[in-house]
């Protein structure tokens, strides 16, 4: 047995020690064969030998003379037990072989793995009673046991926390446990913005002690992978709730920010491998008994980091091909693919502006659909794509510093770190209240209550820089676009499609109504329909959530707009 595997199993045994009423300790549950082997390996490593088989006579039990010598009756041979085909990696972790030969092309999901919240849409082609597609936005948050105040039932919190007990907590549990432990140690932190490591450097950096109180070496890429394992489990539960006949190893596409080509290809491959490995790891956790099947959400009480790391390391070491992982789409491309219907008419030059939590992504598209004349043109305009790292998280930081400034809190203030960390953990909730109501009262842990208005935040120099970056990027994209697309734009208009959590930002709405002169061509920005007509007519239940789920909805449809050059 490898030393690391033995150590993880022994640490898990120690985690299971509980104190009895008489002050002594006992281990809950049975000791598995792998744990016994780990104990034997530890004894040998310390220079000892494992115990010999016990002779019953040594303990005063009389052994019949006929069993001490002479012929023994033939042993009873049990019929052979057929065991499932299992690949054994080391003596401890077993990874089941997964049959992946018969993956249906008729239904699929698209994962919009969000910095703050994740969304997933399921589409089954042509299976509705009227011949249309079955479209289901998976209730990830509801299945995970989140509260309605945490957002809609389709939103899954993208947070991970390693507790002081050595367990890994996800989503709502990560928020709850981190808040509880913050009272004991205000320096502890959870990882809230996992996806940002795709758009910033540092994905291979090791977590420092404030994030990881254990002695195991964990990188941010590991944390990203662990979250995808959790997300994969929730997706599987949702899919089975739709119909037991659906395979949980179904086709999956995934959304990406707008990176430059080199970085886009690098991270598309990384996410493809992690999403495939996450399914294998999820099955491995179940197979090795690390998920309590009696619980509605076995992740709720946390998974020991040693167990999770052992299984995930094995899953990633397989270097398998994952035919159920389809392809990546950019976030604006997913939105654009949700706008069109083969049965309806459309003729426009569109710009999709997706303001998420980690990035703002922008792309231009030329769409012309006319079923009567057999016209179906939907293409991404070459060179007309860009993204930048100002979005919801940036506004969180601006709001945090605005609150501290109004409260007179500086780095020299007593308990500054406690005040800052507590505010940072709750800033998203305050931000939502601020944008919904126009003002919010923020209570700091020192008892200070600060009133902040939306006008104060929007007038800050940091928000002005965000607004200027957005305007500059729009103009730069228009200037890079081939001139004939602007010259032939229907009605000389550019339809602006705003999606993502920042779609309602006042300065985002202000980009509508511009009259621009670009490369000698006049063009006016106009609002697109808040929701596509085909959704309003055929899927009215999706109208209210469209701006949040547009990326995953468009990405899961059978036909998506292909990026330029593909």
XYZ file of C-alpha atoms in Angstrom:
566
model
C 0.000 0.000 0.000
C 1.309 3.441 -0.928
C 2.167 5.625 2.065
C -0.191 8.445 1.031
C -3.157 6.098 0.693
C -2.345 4.480 4.056
C -2.058 7.883 5.705
C -5.403 9.072 4.305
C -7.141 5.904 5.512
C -5.569 6.147 8.986
C -6.596 9.799 9.235
C -10.114 8.742 8.305
C -10.050 6.162 11.113
C -9.001 8.863 13.580
C -11.852 11.053 12.342
C -14.276 8.264 13.282
C -13.139 8.090 16.923
C -15.941 9.056 19.325
C -15.840 9.410 23.107
C -17.935 7.053 25.227
C -19.643 7.874 28.499
C -16.787 6.254 30.466
C -14.221 8.563 28.872
C -12.764 5.877 26.612
C -12.940 6.085 22.844
C -14.339 3.790 20.182
C -14.525 3.708 16.380
C -17.932 4.095 14.776
C -18.780 1.670 11.968
C -16.894 -1.355 10.744
C -13.205 -1.390 9.798
C -12.916 -2.046 6.066
C -10.368 -4.361 4.502
C -8.497 -1.356 3.104
C -8.333 0.253 6.560
C -7.009 -3.008 8.036
C -4.301 -3.079 5.379
C -3.419 0.523 6.245
C -3.052 -0.432 9.918
C -0.827 -3.384 8.980
C 1.292 -1.123 6.761
C 1.695 1.317 9.666
C 2.830 -1.471 12.007
C 5.413 -2.671 9.489
C 6.617 0.886 8.892
C 7.251 1.188 12.632
C 9.363 -1.968 12.622
C 6.792 -4.406 13.994
C 4.938 -7.399 12.648
C 1.241 -7.899 12.200
C -0.412 -10.205 14.694
C -0.362 -13.935 14.043
C -3.598 -15.909 13.834
C -4.972 -16.564 17.312
C -4.960 -20.153 18.660
C -8.243 -20.661 20.489
C -6.525 -23.053 22.956
C -4.310 -20.241 24.238
C -7.447 -18.574 25.543
C -8.634 -21.666 27.448
C -10.950 -23.032 24.791
C -10.515 -26.829 24.529
C -9.795 -27.937 20.960
C -11.189 -31.406 20.181
C -8.354 -33.928 19.671
C -9.660 -34.954 16.299
C -9.031 -31.393 15.097
C -5.445 -31.344 16.390
C -4.215 -33.953 13.977
C -5.311 -36.587 11.522
C -7.688 -36.144 8.658
C -10.035 -33.195 8.595
C -13.367 -33.245 6.838
C -13.244 -31.644 3.416
C -13.898 -27.911 3.558
C -17.249 -26.584 2.455
C -16.754 -24.802 -0.842
C -19.197 -21.979 -1.560
C -20.249 -21.411 -5.134
C -18.211 -18.656 -6.800
C -19.672 -15.168 -6.474
C -19.796 -13.136 -9.640
C -18.244 -9.765 -8.934
C -18.695 -6.671 -11.110
C -15.871 -5.804 -13.463
C -13.721 -3.517 -11.316
C -10.373 -1.941 -11.948
C -8.400 -1.970 -8.697
C -5.957 0.883 -8.279
C -3.784 0.035 -5.291
C -5.297 -2.049 -2.515
C -7.648 0.659 -1.277
C -9.519 2.699 -3.890
C -11.589 0.871 -6.484
C -12.789 2.639 -9.605
C -15.645 0.851 -11.387
C -15.454 0.439 -15.118
C -18.113 2.619 -16.714
C -19.872 1.476 -19.861
C -19.792 4.434 -22.247
C -20.479 2.777 -25.583
C -24.147 3.643 -25.967
C -24.495 7.380 -25.345
C -27.674 8.788 -26.844
C -27.237 11.737 -29.239
C -30.894 12.690 -28.724
C -30.612 14.359 -25.334
C -27.915 16.441 -23.652
C -27.135 19.100 -21.083
C -25.145 22.315 -21.176
C -23.342 23.345 -17.991
C -23.005 27.061 -17.346
C -20.457 26.650 -14.576
C -20.750 30.047 -12.944
C -18.344 31.965 -10.729
C -21.103 32.617 -8.203
C -23.885 30.256 -9.324
C -24.016 27.316 -11.732
C -26.903 26.568 -14.112
C -27.659 23.518 -16.261
C -30.302 23.019 -18.969
C -31.452 19.635 -20.309
C -32.851 19.235 -23.855
C -34.399 16.086 -25.381
C -34.895 16.630 -29.109
C -38.442 16.343 -30.469
C -39.859 14.386 -27.514
C -42.635 16.765 -26.498
C -46.182 15.725 -27.347
C -46.418 18.482 -29.975
C -43.147 17.403 -31.571
C -41.103 20.137 -29.922
C -38.100 19.637 -27.685
C -38.356 18.798 -24.005
C -36.496 21.655 -22.302
C -35.893 21.470 -18.563
C -33.806 23.887 -16.531
C -32.518 21.503 -13.870
C -33.493 22.487 -10.286
C -29.937 22.207 -8.978
C -30.449 24.426 -5.955
C -33.658 22.693 -4.954
C -32.078 19.229 -5.164
C -29.088 20.479 -3.151
C -31.408 21.696 -0.382
C -30.776 25.416 -0.804
C -33.206 27.983 0.575
C -35.350 30.079 -1.804
C -33.506 33.180 -0.550
C -30.330 31.756 -2.085
C -31.744 32.457 -5.571
C -34.011 30.529 -7.904
C -34.294 26.737 -7.703
C -32.139 26.468 -10.835
C -29.086 28.142 -9.237
C -26.396 26.112 -7.442
C -24.032 28.038 -5.184
C -20.425 27.781 -6.419
C -18.667 27.724 -3.042
C -16.315 25.235 -1.377
C -15.072 25.236 2.223
C -12.621 22.946 4.013
C -13.796 22.797 7.609
C -11.730 22.579 10.762
C -12.932 18.960 10.973
C -11.056 18.124 7.748
C -14.249 17.746 5.721
C -15.064 19.481 2.445
C -18.397 21.318 2.272
C -20.125 22.525 -0.876
C -22.748 25.111 -1.821
C -25.113 26.062 0.966
C -23.264 23.880 3.493
C -20.033 25.702 2.646
C -21.688 29.008 3.527
C -23.210 27.712 6.758
C -20.151 25.906 8.134
C -17.767 28.739 7.221
C -20.030 31.238 9.008
C -20.154 29.027 12.114
C -16.398 28.533 12.231
C -15.738 32.220 11.585
C -16.918 32.865 15.157
C -14.030 30.686 16.407
C -11.374 31.738 13.884
C -12.042 34.907 11.931
C -9.043 34.273 9.658
C -10.636 31.225 7.990
C -11.806 31.628 4.391
C -13.869 29.664 1.894
C -13.373 29.545 -1.873
C -16.297 31.450 -3.365
C -15.103 32.312 -6.837
C -13.826 29.003 -8.163
C -14.267 29.746 -11.844
C -12.165 32.899 -11.691
C -9.044 30.719 -11.664
C -9.802 30.001 -15.317
C -9.569 33.704 -16.175
C -6.770 34.608 -13.738
C -3.421 33.021 -12.951
C -2.982 30.776 -9.927
C -4.975 27.643 -10.723
C -1.980 25.448 -9.788
C -1.167 27.361 -6.584
C -1.536 25.527 -3.295
C -4.177 26.678 -0.843
C -2.729 28.492 2.144
C -3.785 27.664 5.699
C -6.691 30.129 5.837
C -8.355 28.051 3.087
C -6.992 24.629 4.028
C -6.394 23.829 7.727
C -5.287 20.243 6.961
C -1.796 18.937 6.188
C -2.810 17.676 2.748
C -1.459 19.639 -0.221
C -4.430 20.946 -2.213
C -4.342 23.271 -5.235
C -7.081 25.540 -6.521
C -7.404 23.162 -9.484
C -8.171 20.398 -6.976
C -10.897 22.564 -5.426
C -12.318 23.267 -8.886
C -12.369 19.516 -9.566
C -14.008 18.693 -6.209
C -16.762 21.213 -6.941
C -17.346 19.660 -10.373
C -17.704 16.254 -8.678
C -20.397 17.747 -6.431
C -22.084 19.461 -9.389
C -21.996 16.168 -11.331
C -23.765 14.367 -8.475
C -26.494 17.041 -8.322
C -26.947 16.901 -12.110
C -27.319 13.112 -12.010
C -29.963 13.354 -9.294
C -31.905 15.939 -11.330
C -31.720 13.857 -14.515
C -32.981 10.724 -12.758
C -35.830 12.753 -11.242
C -36.871 13.723 -14.786
C -36.982 10.103 -15.945
C -35.282 7.022 -14.509
C -34.537 5.830 -18.040
C -32.129 8.711 -18.670
C -28.451 7.820 -18.382
C -26.493 10.026 -15.977
C -23.459 9.722 -18.315
C -25.353 11.790 -20.873
C -23.812 14.156 -23.409
C -22.656 17.394 -21.802
C -21.450 20.654 -23.257
C -19.962 23.433 -21.177
C -19.755 27.207 -21.368
C -16.519 29.197 -21.287
C -15.630 32.894 -21.013
C -14.261 34.663 -24.094
C -10.523 34.000 -23.868
C -7.948 34.569 -26.588
C -7.487 31.502 -28.787
C -4.466 30.067 -26.983
C -5.976 30.347 -23.529
C -9.405 29.253 -24.791
C -8.025 25.997 -26.189
C -5.970 25.330 -23.060
C -8.867 25.755 -20.665
C -11.376 24.010 -22.920
C -9.161 20.900 -22.738
C -8.740 21.302 -18.988
C -12.468 21.609 -18.332
C -13.200 18.700 -20.652
C -10.821 16.469 -18.676
C -12.119 17.684 -15.315
C -15.777 17.207 -16.268
C -15.089 13.689 -17.516
C -12.996 12.836 -14.484
C -15.662 14.311 -12.190
C -18.168 11.719 -13.377
C -15.672 8.901 -12.735
C -14.853 10.331 -9.283
C -18.549 10.648 -8.399
C -19.102 6.988 -9.279
C -15.935 6.117 -7.334
C -17.180 7.920 -4.210
C -20.429 5.961 -4.370
C -18.693 2.642 -5.072
C -16.211 3.008 -2.196
C -18.950 3.877 0.289
C -17.899 7.480 0.854
C -21.406 8.802 0.097
C -24.160 7.990 2.587
C -26.896 6.628 0.332
C -29.479 6.986 3.101
C -29.147 10.769 3.007
C -31.095 12.870 0.529
C -27.921 14.915 -0.038
C -24.861 12.923 1.100
C -22.652 15.992 0.559
C -24.599 18.007 3.142
C -22.567 16.843 6.149
C -19.267 17.152 4.299
C -16.905 14.610 2.758
C -13.569 13.905 4.521
C -10.877 15.596 2.455
C -8.661 12.492 2.702
C -11.388 10.306 1.139
C -12.269 12.857 -1.524
C -8.632 13.422 -2.478
C -7.886 9.686 -2.630
C -10.777 8.988 -5.016
C -10.264 12.107 -7.135
C -6.535 11.488 -7.520
C -7.266 7.978 -8.784
C -10.010 9.229 -11.141
C -7.740 11.858 -12.696
C -4.838 9.417 -13.034
C -6.804 7.222 -15.452
C -6.291 9.578 -18.422
C -9.460 8.178 -19.949
C -11.340 9.420 -22.985
C -14.797 10.709 -22.092
C -17.182 10.390 -25.055
C -20.014 11.912 -23.004
C -18.141 15.253 -22.807
C -19.127 17.066 -26.010
C -17.629 20.512 -26.681
C -17.178 23.979 -25.223
C -19.138 27.059 -26.248
C -18.453 30.680 -25.378
C -21.037 32.261 -23.128
C -22.251 34.821 -25.722
C -22.491 32.042 -28.312
C -24.758 30.088 -25.959
C -26.996 33.130 -25.560
C -27.144 33.731 -29.324
C -28.103 30.099 -29.919
C -31.032 30.591 -27.540
C -32.346 33.571 -29.511
C -33.264 31.810 -32.730
C -35.950 29.369 -33.760
C -36.031 27.441 -37.029
C -39.792 28.025 -37.149
C -39.768 31.799 -36.659
C -38.425 34.796 -38.541
C -35.449 36.915 -37.496
C -33.251 39.411 -39.307
C -30.795 41.415 -37.243
C -27.251 42.276 -36.302
C -26.938 41.433 -32.605
C -24.434 42.032 -29.856
C -24.636 39.746 -26.811
C -23.273 41.265 -23.589
C -23.095 38.639 -20.845
C -22.178 40.213 -17.489
C -21.516 37.339 -15.117
C -19.766 37.196 -11.774
C -16.190 36.720 -12.983
C -16.086 38.151 -16.510
C -17.993 40.320 -18.960
C -18.109 38.606 -22.366
C -19.217 40.251 -25.624
C -19.749 38.879 -29.132
C -21.504 40.002 -32.331
C -23.733 37.792 -34.494
C -25.510 38.089 -37.837
C -28.861 36.307 -37.744
C -31.245 35.863 -40.669
C -33.959 33.200 -40.413
C -36.859 32.890 -42.867
C -38.397 29.380 -43.063
C -40.651 30.357 -45.972
C -37.657 31.099 -48.199
C -35.424 28.413 -46.687
C -33.011 30.958 -45.204
C -31.150 30.069 -42.050
C -28.059 32.152 -41.353
C -26.686 32.419 -37.825
C -22.991 33.157 -37.556
C -20.496 34.698 -35.215
C -18.815 37.683 -36.817
C -15.051 37.167 -37.185
C -12.945 39.255 -34.814
C -15.989 40.602 -33.005
C -15.483 38.880 -29.642
C -13.884 40.103 -26.409
C -14.018 39.691 -22.672
C -12.599 41.454 -19.613
C -12.347 40.737 -15.877
C -14.785 43.311 -14.563
C -18.145 41.835 -13.582
C -20.146 40.905 -10.491
C -17.127 40.117 -8.314
C -15.635 43.487 -9.170
C -18.822 45.173 -7.962
C -18.661 43.067 -4.774
C -15.224 44.502 -4.038
C -16.352 48.039 -4.829
C -19.333 47.689 -2.480
C -17.154 46.177 0.255
C -14.732 49.100 0.176
C -17.577 51.625 -0.024
C -19.159 50.187 3.145
C -15.840 50.198 5.015
C -15.158 53.760 3.871
C -18.579 55.005 5.037
C -18.060 53.218 8.368
C -14.617 54.773 8.816
C -12.997 51.334 8.996
C -9.347 51.175 7.846
C -6.564 48.631 8.090
C -5.551 50.331 11.332
C -8.971 49.716 12.925
C -9.097 47.218 15.797
C -10.531 43.893 14.536
C -10.182 45.119 10.932
C -9.558 41.610 9.591
C -12.605 40.182 11.387
C -14.812 43.031 10.124
C -13.510 42.699 6.557
C -13.827 38.905 6.374
C -17.359 38.879 7.804
C -18.458 41.589 5.358
C -16.827 39.764 2.438
C -18.729 36.544 3.269
C -22.093 38.325 3.098
C -21.494 40.985 0.450
C -23.447 39.204 -2.319
C -26.633 39.247 -0.260
C -26.167 42.939 0.496
C -25.507 43.645 -3.184
C -28.737 41.928 -4.238
C -30.737 43.980 -1.716
C -29.003 47.149 -2.887
C -29.903 46.618 -6.555
C -33.432 45.461 -5.751
C -34.326 48.248 -3.297
C -31.954 51.074 -4.211
C -30.412 51.119 -0.733
C -29.303 48.670 1.946
C -28.401 48.733 5.638
C -25.196 46.777 6.243
C -24.528 45.532 9.787
C -20.845 45.044 10.616
C -19.752 42.587 13.307
C -18.643 45.467 15.568
C -22.309 46.560 15.716
C -21.904 49.460 13.312
C -24.812 49.833 10.826
C -24.007 51.530 7.526
C -26.611 52.731 5.015
C -25.486 52.558 1.370
C -27.451 53.848 -1.616
C -27.216 52.579 -5.179
C -26.445 56.120 -6.330
C -23.372 56.263 -4.047
C -21.999 53.030 -5.512
C -22.741 53.910 -9.137
C -21.011 57.289 -8.757
C -17.794 55.767 -7.418
C -14.697 56.077 -9.586
C -14.324 52.266 -9.686
C -17.775 51.807 -11.211
C -17.032 54.618 -13.649
C -13.977 52.624 -14.778
C -16.188 49.536 -15.269
C -18.638 51.587 -17.333
C -15.817 53.045 -19.423
C -14.285 49.583 -19.994
C -17.658 48.296 -21.199
C -18.160 51.214 -23.590
C -14.606 51.011 -24.935
C -14.878 47.251 -25.539
C -18.144 47.668 -27.464
C -16.598 50.324 -29.714
C -13.414 48.265 -30.231
C -15.467 45.233 -31.306
C -17.454 47.338 -33.787
C -14.235 48.769 -35.216
C -12.733 45.284 -35.646
C -15.818 43.809 -37.317
C -15.665 43.553 -41.124
C -17.215 46.751 -42.464
C -19.794 45.070 -44.706
C -21.623 43.627 -41.688
C -22.227 47.138 -40.377
C -23.119 48.509 -43.809
C -25.710 45.775 -44.341
C -27.153 45.789 -40.839
C -30.970 45.704 -41.109
C -32.403 49.155 -40.398
C -28.820 50.275 -39.493
C -29.437 48.877 -36.007
C -27.417 46.815 -33.560
C -29.691 44.832 -31.228
C -28.224 44.677 -27.706
C -28.878 41.446 -25.784
C -28.057 41.808 -22.073
C -27.769 38.612 -20.016
C -26.159 37.382 -16.815
C -26.473 38.610 -13.259
C -25.353 42.114 -14.261
C -27.907 42.564 -17.058
C -29.918 45.068 -15.009
C -26.960 47.283 -14.039
C -27.888 50.914 -14.811
C -24.752 51.596 -16.854
C -25.275 48.355 -18.804
C -28.760 49.507 -19.747
C -27.273 52.853 -20.801
C -25.476 51.301 -23.802
C -28.892 51.137 -25.488
C -29.839 54.204 -27.523
C -26.365 55.131 -28.742
C -25.923 56.592 -32.224
C -22.420 55.730 -33.397
C -20.216 56.453 -36.377
C -17.903 53.472 -36.892
C -15.502 53.306 -39.846
C -17.723 55.723 -41.723
C -20.922 53.748 -41.022
C -23.770 55.062 -38.857
C -25.414 52.553 -36.539
C -27.806 52.793 -33.601
C -27.991 50.460 -30.594
C -31.503 49.243 -29.814
C -32.868 46.811 -27.193
C -33.469 43.211 -28.193
C -36.592 41.444 -26.987
C -36.205 40.600 -23.267
C -37.106 37.024 -24.147
C -37.187 35.310 -27.585
C -40.611 34.946 -29.161
C -40.313 31.150 -29.486
C -39.842 30.851 -25.725
C -42.741 33.176 -24.971
C -45.013 31.086 -27.185
C -43.868 27.530 -26.427
C -42.061 27.667 -23.062
C -43.663 30.486 -21.038
C -42.330 28.960 -17.788
C -38.826 30.021 -18.867
C -39.610 33.713 -19.484
C -38.725 35.059 -16.021
C -35.445 33.162 -15.762
C -34.288 33.604 -19.374
C -31.535 36.166 -18.709
C -29.990 33.824 -16.109
C -30.280 30.563 -18.026
C -29.797 31.785 -21.621
C -26.232 30.438 -21.865
C -27.055 26.889 -20.779
C -30.349 26.892 -22.709
C -28.767 27.835 -26.026
C -25.813 25.527 -25.468
C -28.013 22.476 -24.872
C -30.028 22.819 -28.078
C -29.337 20.387 -30.896
C -28.041 23.080 -33.255
C -25.811 25.812 -31.895
C -24.142 28.638 -33.752
C -20.615 27.636 -34.673
C -17.743 29.967 -33.785
C -16.093 31.737 -36.687
C -13.621 29.470 -38.451
C -15.225 26.179 -37.362
